[in-house]
Tab-separated table of C-alpha atoms in Angstrom:
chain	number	residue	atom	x	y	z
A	1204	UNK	CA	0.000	0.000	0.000
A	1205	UNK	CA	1.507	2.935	-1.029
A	1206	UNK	CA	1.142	6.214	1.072
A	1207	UNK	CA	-1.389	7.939	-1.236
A	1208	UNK	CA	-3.233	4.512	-0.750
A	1209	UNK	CA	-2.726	4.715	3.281
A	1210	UNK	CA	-4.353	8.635	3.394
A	1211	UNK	CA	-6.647	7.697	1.216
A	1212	UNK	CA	-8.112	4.617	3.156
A	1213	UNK	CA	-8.283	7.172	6.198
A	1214	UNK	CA	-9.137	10.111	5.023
A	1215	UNK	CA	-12.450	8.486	3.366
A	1216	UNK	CA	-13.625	7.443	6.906
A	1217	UNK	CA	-14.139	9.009	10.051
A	1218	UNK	CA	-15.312	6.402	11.443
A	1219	UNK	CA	-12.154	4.241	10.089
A	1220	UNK	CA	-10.288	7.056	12.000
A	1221	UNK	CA	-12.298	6.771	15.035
A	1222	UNK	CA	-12.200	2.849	15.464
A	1223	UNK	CA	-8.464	3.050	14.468
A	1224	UNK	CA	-7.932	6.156	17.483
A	1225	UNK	CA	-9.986	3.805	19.721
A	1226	UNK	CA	-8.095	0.600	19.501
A	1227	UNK	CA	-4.888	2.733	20.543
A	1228	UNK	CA	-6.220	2.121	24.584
A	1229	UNK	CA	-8.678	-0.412	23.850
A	1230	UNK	CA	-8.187	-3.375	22.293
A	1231	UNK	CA	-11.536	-5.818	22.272
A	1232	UNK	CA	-13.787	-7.772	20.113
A	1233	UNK	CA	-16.147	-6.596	17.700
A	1234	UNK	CA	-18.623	-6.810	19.950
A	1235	UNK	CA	-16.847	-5.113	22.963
A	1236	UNK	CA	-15.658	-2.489	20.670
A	1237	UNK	CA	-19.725	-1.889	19.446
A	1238	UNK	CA	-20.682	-1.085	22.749
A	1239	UNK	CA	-18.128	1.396	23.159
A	1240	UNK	CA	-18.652	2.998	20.289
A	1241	UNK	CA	-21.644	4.683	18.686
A	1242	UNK	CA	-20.751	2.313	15.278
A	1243	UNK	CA	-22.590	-0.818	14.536
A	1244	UNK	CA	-20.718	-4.360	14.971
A	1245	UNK	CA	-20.788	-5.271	11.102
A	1246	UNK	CA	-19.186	-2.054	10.780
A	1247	UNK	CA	-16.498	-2.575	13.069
A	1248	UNK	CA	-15.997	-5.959	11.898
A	1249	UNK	CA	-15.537	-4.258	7.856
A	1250	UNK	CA	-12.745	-1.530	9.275
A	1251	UNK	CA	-11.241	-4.488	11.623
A	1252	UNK	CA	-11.207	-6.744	8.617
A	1253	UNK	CA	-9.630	-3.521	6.864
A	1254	UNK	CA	-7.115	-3.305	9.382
A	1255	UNK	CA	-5.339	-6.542	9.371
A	1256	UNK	CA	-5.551	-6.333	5.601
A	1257	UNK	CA	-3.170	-2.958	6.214
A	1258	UNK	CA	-1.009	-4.660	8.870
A	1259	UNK	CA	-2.672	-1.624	10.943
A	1260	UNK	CA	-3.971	-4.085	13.578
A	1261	UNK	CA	-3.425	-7.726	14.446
A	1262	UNK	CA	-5.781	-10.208	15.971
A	1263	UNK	CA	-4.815	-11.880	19.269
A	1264	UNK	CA	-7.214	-14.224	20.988
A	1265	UNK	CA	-10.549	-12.886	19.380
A	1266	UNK	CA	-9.809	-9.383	20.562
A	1267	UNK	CA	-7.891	-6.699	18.042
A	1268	UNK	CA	-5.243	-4.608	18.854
A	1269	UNK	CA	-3.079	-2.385	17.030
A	1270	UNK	CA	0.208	-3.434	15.586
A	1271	UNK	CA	3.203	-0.907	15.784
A	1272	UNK	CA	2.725	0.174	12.405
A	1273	UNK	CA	-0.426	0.819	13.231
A	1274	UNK	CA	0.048	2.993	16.395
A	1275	UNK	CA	2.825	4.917	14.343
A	1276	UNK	CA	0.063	5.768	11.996
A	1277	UNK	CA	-2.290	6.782	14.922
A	1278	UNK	CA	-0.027	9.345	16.377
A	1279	UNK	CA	0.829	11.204	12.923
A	1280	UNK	CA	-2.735	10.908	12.030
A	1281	UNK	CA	-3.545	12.573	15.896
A	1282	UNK	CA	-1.130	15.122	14.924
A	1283	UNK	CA	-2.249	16.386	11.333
A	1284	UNK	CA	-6.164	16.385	12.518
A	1285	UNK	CA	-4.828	18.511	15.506
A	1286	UNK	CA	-2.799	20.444	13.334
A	1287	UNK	CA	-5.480	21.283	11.121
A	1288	UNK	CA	-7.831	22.089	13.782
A	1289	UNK	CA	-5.417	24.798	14.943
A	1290	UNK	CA	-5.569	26.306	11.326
A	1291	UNK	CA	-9.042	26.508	11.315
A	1292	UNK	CA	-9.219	27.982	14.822
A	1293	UNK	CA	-6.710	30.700	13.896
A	1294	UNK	CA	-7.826	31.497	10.308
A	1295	UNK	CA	-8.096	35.036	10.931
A	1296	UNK	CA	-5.063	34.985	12.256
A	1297	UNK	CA	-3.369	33.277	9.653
A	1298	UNK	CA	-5.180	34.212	6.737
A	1299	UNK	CA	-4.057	37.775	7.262
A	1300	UNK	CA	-0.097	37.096	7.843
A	1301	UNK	CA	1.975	38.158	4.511
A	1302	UNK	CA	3.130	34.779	3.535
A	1303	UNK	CA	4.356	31.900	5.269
A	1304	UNK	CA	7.978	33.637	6.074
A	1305	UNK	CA	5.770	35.436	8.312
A	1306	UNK	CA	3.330	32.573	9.748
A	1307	UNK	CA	4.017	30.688	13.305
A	1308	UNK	CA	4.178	26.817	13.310
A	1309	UNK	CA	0.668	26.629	14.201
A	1310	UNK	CA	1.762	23.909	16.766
A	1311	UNK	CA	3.345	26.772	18.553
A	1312	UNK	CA	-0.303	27.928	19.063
A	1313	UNK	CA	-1.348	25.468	21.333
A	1314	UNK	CA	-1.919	27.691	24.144
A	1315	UNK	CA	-1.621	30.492	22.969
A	1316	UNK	CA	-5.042	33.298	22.763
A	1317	UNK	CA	-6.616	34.688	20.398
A	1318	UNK	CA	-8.580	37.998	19.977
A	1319	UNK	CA	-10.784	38.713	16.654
A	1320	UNK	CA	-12.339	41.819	15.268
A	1321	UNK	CA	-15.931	41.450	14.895
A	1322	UNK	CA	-18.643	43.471	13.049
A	1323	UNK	CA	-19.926	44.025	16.460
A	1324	UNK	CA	-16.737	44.744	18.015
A	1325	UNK	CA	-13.946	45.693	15.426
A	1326	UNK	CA	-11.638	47.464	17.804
A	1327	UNK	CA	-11.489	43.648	20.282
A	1328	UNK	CA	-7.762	42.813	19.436
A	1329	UNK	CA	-7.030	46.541	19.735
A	1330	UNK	CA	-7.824	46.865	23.483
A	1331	UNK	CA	-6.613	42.905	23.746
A	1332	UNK	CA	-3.467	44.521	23.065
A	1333	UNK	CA	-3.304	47.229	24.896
A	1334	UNK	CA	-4.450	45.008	27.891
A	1335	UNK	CA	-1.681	42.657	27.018
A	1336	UNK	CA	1.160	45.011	27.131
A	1337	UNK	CA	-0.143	46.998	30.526
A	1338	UNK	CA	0.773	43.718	32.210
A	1339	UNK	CA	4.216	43.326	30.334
A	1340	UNK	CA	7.196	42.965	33.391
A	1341	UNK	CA	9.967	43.492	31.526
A	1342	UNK	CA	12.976	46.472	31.231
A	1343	UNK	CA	13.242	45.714	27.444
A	1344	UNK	CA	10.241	45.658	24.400
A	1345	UNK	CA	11.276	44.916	21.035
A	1346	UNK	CA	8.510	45.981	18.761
A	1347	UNK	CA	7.480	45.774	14.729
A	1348	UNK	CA	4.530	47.935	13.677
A	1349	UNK	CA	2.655	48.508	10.147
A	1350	UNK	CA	0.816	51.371	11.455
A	1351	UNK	CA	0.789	54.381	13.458
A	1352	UNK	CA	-1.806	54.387	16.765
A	1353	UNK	CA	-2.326	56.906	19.002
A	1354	UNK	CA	-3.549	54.129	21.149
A	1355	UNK	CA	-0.429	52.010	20.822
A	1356	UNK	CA	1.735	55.190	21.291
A	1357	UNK	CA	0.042	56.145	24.644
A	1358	UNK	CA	0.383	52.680	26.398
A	1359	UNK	CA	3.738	52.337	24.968
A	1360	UNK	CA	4.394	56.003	27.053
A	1361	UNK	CA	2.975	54.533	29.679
A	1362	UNK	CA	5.203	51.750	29.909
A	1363	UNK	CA	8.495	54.564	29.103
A	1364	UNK	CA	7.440	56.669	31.855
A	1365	UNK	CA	8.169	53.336	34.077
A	1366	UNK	CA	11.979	52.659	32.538
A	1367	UNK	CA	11.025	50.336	29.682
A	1368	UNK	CA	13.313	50.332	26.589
A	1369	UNK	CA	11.853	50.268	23.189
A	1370	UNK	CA	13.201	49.205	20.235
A	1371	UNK	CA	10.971	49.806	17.520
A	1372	UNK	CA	10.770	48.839	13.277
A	1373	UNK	CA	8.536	50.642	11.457
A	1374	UNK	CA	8.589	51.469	7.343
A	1375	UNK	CA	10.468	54.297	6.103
A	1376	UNK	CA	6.494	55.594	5.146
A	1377	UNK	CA	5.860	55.573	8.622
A	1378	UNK	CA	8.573	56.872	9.987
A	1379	UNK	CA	8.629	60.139	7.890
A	1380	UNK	CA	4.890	60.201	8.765
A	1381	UNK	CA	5.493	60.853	12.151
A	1382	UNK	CA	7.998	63.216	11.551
A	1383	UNK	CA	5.470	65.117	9.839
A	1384	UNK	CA	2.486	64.687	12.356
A	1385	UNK	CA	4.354	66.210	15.000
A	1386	UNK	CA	7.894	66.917	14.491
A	1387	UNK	CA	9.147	68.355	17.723
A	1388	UNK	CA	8.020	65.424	19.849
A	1389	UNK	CA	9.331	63.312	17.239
A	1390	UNK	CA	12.411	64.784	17.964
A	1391	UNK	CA	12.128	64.532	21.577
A	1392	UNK	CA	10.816	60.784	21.601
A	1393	UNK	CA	14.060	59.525	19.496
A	1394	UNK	CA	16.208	62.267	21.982
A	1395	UNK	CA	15.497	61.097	25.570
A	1396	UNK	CA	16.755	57.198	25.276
A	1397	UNK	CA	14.002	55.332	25.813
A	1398	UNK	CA	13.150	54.479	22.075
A	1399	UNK	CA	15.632	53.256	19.472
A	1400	UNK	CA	13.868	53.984	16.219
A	1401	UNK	CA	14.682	51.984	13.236
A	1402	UNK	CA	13.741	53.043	9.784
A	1403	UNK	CA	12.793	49.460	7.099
A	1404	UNK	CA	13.281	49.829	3.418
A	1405	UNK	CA	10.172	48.023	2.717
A	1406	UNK	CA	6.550	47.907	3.667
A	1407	UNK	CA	5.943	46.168	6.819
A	1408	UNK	CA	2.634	43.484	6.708
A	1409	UNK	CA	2.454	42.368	10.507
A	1410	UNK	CA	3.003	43.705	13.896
A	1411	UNK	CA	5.117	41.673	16.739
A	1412	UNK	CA	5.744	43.501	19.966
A	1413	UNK	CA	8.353	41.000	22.514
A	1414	UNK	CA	8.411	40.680	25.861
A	1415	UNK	CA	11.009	38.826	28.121
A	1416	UNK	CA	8.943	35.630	28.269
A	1417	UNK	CA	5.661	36.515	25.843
A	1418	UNK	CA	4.840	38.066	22.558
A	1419	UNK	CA	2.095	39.655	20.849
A	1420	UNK	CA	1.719	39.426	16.930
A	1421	UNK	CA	-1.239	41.184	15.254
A	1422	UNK	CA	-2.219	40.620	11.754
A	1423	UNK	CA	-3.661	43.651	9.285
A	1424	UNK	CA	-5.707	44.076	6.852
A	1425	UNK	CA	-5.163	45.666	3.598
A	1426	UNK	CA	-5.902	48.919	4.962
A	1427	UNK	CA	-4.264	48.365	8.307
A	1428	UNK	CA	-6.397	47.324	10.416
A	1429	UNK	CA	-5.775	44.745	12.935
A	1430	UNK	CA	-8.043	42.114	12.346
A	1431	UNK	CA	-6.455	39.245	15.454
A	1432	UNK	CA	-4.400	39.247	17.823
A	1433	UNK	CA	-2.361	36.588	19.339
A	1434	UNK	CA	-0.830	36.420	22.764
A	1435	UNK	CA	1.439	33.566	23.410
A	1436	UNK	CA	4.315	32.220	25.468
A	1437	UNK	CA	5.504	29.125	23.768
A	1438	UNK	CA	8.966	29.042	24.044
A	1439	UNK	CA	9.685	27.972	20.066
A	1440	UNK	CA	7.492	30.763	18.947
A	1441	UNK	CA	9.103	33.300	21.331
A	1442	UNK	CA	12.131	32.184	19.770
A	1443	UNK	CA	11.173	32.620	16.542
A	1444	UNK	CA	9.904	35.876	16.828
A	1445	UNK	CA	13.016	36.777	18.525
A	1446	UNK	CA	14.929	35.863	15.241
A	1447	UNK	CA	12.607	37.466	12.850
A	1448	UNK	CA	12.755	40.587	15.036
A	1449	UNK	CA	16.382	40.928	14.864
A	1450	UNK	CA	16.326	40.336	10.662
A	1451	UNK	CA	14.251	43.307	10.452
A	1452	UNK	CA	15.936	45.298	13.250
A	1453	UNK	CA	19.314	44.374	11.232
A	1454	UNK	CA	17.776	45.369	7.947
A	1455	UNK	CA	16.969	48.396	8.709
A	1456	UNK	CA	18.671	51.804	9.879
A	1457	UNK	CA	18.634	53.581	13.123
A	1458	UNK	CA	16.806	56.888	13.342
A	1459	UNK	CA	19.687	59.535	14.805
A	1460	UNK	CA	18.581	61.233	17.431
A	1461	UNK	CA	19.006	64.964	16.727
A	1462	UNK	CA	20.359	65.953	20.304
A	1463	UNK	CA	20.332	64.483	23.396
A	1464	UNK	CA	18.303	65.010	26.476
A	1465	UNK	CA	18.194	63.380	29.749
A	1466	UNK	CA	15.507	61.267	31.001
A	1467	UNK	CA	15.243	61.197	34.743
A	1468	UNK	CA	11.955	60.875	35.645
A	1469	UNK	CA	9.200	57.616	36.365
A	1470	UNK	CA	5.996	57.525	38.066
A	1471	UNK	CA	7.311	56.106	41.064
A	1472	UNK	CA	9.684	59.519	41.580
């Protein structure tokens, strides 16, 4: 049986693949397997039958178990229907993530959350975000950004004003749009040392904001919007993050700060 054979034969069934997930803690006879299951015994008996045929299970003294082949097949099959689950639970997520360069293992999303914008509430992985990063405990954010937000720039102040170090990516576009919003505290933001501002050559399609021990990645629409937000800790997806932050923080150039000025005060002083 080849392997296009093998996905196939389970891919046709689900309740091939539920019989075949069953058998991987209970072994029985047809009939002790129909009362288990909501499947009738001539069923069973047809996928058993099936089975042996595929050298997926083995009969041993009128009850069937599964042979190792078979619980190999189990497991990956366990995986890949858990895998795809994932996808479909994060399809806003991923569907709105610029290609897969930019896309988390979705394995990596196992426990991680996941805020949507609604027609009823559109702004829901804005304030999840803001939420998010008001309970940050770190010294240090490293931070990629599409857009501009007032929003984002005012919890982000918020977090300054405590001693937290920002190192920020956004688009050439963007930065030389907030140069021209407001130029003098432009000036002053990239002046008192608590943001390192680096200017990318290229349109940015995703925002990641990095914590010591979590992350938040939104994903935009077309017109930059975020559409989901995704809070996780998994260490494999802080990790990658990590590594795709630093690519873009290396690709792009530091924003000189036009004088210097100190910064001496926190809300605890």
């Amino acid at each position: 049986m080849t392997k296009d054979e093998l996905a196939q034969f389970l891919a046709s069934s689900p309740d091939r693949q539920q019989l075949l997930t069953h058998l991987v803690d209970h072994p029985g006879s047809p009939a002790e397997l129909a009362d288990e299951l909501p499947l009738s015994r001539r069923s069973i008996q047809r996928h058993l039958g099936q089975f042996v045929e595929r050298d997926l299970a083995i009969k041993d003294s009128g009850k069937y178990r599964l042979t190792t082949t078979g619980s190999h097949v189990v497991d990956e099959l366990t995986t890949y229907l858990e895998t795809l689950e994932r996808i479909e639970t994060y399809r806003s997520f991923l569907g709105h993530l610029p290609d897969m360069d930019h896309t988390p293992d979705p394995r990596w999303l196992e426990s991680a959350s996941l805020v949507t914008a609604t027609k009823e509430n559109p702004q829901a992985p804005v304030h999840e975000y803001l939420d998010r990063v008001r309970e940050f405990d770190t010294d240090r954010i490293r931070m990629i950004s599409p857009v501009l937000s007032r929003l984002f720039h005012d919890v982000h102040a918020d977090l300054a004003m405590d001693g937290v170090h920002t190192e920020l990516v956004l688009d050439a576009d963007m930065v030389e749009r907030a140069r021209d919003l407001n130029p003098v505290e432009f000036k002053i933001v990239v002046s008192v040392g608590v943001l390192d501002l680096y200017r990318h050559p290229e349109s940015i399609g995703f925002g990641l904001t990095l914590g010591d021990e979590q992350l938040l990645m939104g994903a935009y629409d077309d017109d930059g919007h975020l559409q989901a937000c995704v809070h996780a800790t998994n260490d494999e997806f802080l990790q990658w993050s990590t590594d795709l932050f630093e690519r873009y923080r290396d690709e792009s150039e530091l924003v000189e700060s036009p004088f210097s000025l100190p910064f001496p005060f926190r809300k605890d002083t």
